[in-house]
Coordinates of C-alpha atoms in Angstrom, one line a residue:
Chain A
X1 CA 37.3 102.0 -53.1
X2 CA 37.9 103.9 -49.8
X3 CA 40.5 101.9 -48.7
X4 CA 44.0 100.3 -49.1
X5 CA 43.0 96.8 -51.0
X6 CA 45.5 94.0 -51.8
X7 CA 45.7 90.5 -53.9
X8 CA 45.4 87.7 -53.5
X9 CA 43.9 87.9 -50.1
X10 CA 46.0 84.0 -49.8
X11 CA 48.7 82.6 -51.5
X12 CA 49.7 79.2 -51.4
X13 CA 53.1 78.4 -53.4
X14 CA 55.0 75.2 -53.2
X15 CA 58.7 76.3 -52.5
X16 CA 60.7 77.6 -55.4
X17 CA 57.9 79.3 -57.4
X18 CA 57.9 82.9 -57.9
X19 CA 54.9 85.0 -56.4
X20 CA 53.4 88.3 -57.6
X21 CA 51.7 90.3 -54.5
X22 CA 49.7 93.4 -56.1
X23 CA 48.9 96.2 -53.8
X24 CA 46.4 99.1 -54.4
X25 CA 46.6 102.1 -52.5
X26 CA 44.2 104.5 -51.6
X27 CA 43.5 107.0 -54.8
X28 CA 45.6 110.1 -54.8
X29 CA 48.0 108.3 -52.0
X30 CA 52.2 109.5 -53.1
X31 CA 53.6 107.1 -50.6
X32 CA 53.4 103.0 -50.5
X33 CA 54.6 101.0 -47.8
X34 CA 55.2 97.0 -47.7
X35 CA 55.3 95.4 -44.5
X36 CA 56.1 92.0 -43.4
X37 CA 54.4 90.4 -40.5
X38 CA 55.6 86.8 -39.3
X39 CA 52.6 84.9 -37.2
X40 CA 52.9 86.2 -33.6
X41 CA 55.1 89.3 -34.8
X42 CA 54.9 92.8 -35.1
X43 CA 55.0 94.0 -39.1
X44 CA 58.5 94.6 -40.1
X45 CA 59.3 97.5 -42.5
X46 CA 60.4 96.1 -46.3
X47 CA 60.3 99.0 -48.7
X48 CA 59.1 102.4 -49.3
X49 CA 58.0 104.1 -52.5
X50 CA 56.8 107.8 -53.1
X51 CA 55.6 107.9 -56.6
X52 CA 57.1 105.7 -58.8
X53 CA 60.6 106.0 -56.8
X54 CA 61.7 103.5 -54.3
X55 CA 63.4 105.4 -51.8
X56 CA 64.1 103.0 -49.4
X57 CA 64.5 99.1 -49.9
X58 CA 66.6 98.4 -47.1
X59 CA 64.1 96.0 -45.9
X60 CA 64.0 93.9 -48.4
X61 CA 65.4 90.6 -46.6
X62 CA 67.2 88.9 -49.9
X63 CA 68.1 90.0 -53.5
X64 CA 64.8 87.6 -53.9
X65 CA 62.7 90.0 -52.6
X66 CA 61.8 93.1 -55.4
X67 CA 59.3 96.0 -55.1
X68 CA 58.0 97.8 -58.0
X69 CA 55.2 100.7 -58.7
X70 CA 55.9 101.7 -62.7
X71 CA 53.5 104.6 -62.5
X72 CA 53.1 105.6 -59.1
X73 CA 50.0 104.3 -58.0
X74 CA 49.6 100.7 -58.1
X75 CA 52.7 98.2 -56.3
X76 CA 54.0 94.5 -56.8
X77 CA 55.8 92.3 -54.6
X78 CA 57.6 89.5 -56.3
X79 CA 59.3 87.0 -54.3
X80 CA 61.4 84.8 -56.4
X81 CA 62.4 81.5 -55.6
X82 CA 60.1 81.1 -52.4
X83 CA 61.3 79.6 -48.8
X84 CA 59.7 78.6 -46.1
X85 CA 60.9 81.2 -44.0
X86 CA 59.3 83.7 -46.7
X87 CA 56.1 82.6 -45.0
X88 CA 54.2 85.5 -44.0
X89 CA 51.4 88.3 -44.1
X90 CA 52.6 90.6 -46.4
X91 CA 50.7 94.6 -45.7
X92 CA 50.7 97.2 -47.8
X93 CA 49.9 100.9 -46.7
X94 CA 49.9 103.8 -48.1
X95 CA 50.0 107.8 -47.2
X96 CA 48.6 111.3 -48.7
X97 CA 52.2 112.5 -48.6
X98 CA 55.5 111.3 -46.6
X99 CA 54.3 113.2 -43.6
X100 CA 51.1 111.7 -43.1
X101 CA 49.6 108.6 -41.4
X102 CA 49.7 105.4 -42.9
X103 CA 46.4 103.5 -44.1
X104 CA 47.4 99.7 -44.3
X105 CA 45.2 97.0 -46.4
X106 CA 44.2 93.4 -45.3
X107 CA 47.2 91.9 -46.2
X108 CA 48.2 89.1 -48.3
X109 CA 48.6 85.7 -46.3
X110 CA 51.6 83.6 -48.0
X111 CA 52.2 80.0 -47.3
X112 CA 55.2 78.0 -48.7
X113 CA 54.6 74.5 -48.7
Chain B
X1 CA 67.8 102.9 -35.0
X2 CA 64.6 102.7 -32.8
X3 CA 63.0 100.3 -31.6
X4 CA 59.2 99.6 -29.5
X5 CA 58.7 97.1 -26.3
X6 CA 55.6 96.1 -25.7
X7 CA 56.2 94.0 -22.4
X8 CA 52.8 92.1 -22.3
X9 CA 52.2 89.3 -25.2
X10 CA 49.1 88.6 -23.6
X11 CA 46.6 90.6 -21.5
X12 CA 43.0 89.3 -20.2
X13 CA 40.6 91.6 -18.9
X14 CA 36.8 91.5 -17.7
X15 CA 34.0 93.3 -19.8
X16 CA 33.8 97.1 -18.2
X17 CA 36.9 96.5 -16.7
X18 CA 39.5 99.5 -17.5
X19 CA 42.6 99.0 -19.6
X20 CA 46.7 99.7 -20.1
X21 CA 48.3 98.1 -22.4
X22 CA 52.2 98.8 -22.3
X23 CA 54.5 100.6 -24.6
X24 CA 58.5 101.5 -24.4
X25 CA 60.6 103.2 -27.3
X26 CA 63.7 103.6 -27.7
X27 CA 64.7 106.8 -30.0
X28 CA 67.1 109.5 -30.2
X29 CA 65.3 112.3 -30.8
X30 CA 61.4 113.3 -30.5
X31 CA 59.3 110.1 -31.9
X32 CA 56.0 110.2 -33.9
X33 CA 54.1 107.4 -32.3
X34 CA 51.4 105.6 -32.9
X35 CA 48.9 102.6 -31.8
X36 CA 47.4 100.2 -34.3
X37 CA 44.8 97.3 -33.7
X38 CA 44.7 94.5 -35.4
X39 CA 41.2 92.1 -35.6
X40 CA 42.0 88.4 -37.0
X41 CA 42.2 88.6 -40.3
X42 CA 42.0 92.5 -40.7
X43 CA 44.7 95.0 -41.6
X44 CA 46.0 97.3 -39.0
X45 CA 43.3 99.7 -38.2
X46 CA 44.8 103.4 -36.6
X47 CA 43.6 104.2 -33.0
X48 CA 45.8 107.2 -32.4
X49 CA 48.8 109.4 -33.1
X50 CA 51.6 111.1 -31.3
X51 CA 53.4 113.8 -33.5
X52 CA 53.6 116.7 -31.2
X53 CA 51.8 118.8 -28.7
X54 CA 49.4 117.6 -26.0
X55 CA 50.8 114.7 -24.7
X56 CA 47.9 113.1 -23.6
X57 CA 45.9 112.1 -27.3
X58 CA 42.5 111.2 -28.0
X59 CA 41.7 108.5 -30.6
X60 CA 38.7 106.6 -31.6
X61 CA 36.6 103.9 -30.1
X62 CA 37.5 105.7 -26.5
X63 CA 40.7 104.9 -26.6
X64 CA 43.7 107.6 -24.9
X65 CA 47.3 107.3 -24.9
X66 CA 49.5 109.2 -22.5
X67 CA 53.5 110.4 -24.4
X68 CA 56.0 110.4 -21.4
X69 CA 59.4 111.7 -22.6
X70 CA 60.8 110.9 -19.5
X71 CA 59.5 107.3 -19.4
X72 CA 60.0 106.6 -22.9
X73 CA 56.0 105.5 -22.7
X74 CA 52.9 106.0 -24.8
X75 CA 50.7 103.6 -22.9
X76 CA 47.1 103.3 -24.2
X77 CA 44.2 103.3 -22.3
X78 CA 40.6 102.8 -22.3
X79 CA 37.9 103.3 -18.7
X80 CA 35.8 100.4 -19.8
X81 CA 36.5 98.1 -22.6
X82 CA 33.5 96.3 -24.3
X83 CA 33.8 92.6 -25.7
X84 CA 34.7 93.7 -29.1
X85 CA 37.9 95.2 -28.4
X86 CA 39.3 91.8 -28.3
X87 CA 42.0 92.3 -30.7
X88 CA 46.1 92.3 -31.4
X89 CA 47.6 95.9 -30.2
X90 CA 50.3 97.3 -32.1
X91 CA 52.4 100.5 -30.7
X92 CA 54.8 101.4 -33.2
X93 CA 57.3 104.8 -33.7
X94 CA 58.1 106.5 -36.7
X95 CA 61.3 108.8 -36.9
X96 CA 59.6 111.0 -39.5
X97 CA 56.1 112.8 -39.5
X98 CA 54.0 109.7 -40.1
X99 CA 56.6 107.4 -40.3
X100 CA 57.9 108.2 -43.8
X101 CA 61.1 106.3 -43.3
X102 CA 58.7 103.0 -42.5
X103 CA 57.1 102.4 -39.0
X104 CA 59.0 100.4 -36.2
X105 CA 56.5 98.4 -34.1
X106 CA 56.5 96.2 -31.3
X107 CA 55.7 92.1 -31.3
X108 CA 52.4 93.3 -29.9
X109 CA 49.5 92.4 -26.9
X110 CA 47.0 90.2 -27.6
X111 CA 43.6 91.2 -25.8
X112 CA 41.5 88.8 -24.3
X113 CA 37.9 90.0 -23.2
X114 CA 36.6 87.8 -20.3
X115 CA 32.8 88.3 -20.1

């Protein structure tokens, strides 16, 4: 895989579930990115990891909202308890090393009914 | 904190017609910056990059952008745009070499290609 690939592509979740967003990021990439892009917005900075280590989370719009990449490649989203307002395209991207460009995936379309 | 303006949600231009699409930032020190494009359904594809140097930078699909420190701009530019550049623009700053501390972008301009 050459580039930045995420799952599911959609997500449809009635509104209180729990939702699992899986991110892969380019092979050999330290830093991950999640993103959050309302319709008709720009994407809005969540959280940032650089190996395993989430060094920034302040993003993150609720304590529902939790980031997690155990070995330093792969990432999860969860989103507990889902809103309405959590309705989104959720984009991951990742970079070589903290002072490189960012490579962002397809996204992941939510929809809380 | 910074933040990007992109004053033009929509913009409609003819095939072979040139383009500008607009970008402000606001940022205290020097700003990494950086254009995106976006196709429906697509993740955000780079165009180009600002980190230091030449101020006027090259990117692909014959797209420029011009930095302006004293106009806080980094409008993008392209002589004759082609039907397929129809597409959501993105400008966005980063306060760190490549935007380590997360990217800030703009709400974005919408291209419309009129044939």
């Amino acid at each position: 895989g050459a580039g930045v690939s995420q799952s599911p592509r959609y997500k449809v979740a009635k509104r209180g579930q729990d939702v699992a967003l899986r991110c892969d990021p380019i092979s050999g990439h330290v830093s991950l990115f999640w993103y959050q892009q309302a319709l008709g917005q720009g994407p809005e900075f969540l959280t940032y990891f650089q190996n395993e280590a989430q060094l920034d989370k302040s993003g993150l719009p609720s304590d529902r909202f939790f980031a997690e990449r155990p070995e330093g490649s792969v990432s999860t989203l969860k989103i507990q308890r889902t809103q309405q307002e959590d309705s989104a395209v959720y984009l991951c991207a990742s970079s070589f090393s903290r002072e490189e460009t960012q490579y962002f995936g397809p996204g992941t379309r939510l929809l809380v009914l | 904190a910074q933040s990007v303006t992109q004053p033009d949600i929509h913009i409609t231009v003819s095939e072979g017609a040139s383009l500008e699409l607009r970008c402000n930032y606001s940022y205290g020190a020097t700003p990494y910056l950086f254009w995106y494009v976006q196709s429906p359904g697509q993740g955000l594809q780079l165009l180009l990059k600002y980190f230091s140097g030449d101020t006027l930078v090259q990117g692909i699909k014959g797209f420029e952008a011009e930095f302006k420190r004293s106009q806080s701009s980094f409008n993008l530019r392209k002589p004759s745009v082609h039907w397929s550049d129809a597409a959501e623009y993105f400008c966005a700053v980063g306060t760190a070499q490549g935007g380590a501390d997360g990217l800030t972008f703009g709400k974005g301009t919408h291209l419309i290609i009129q044939p």
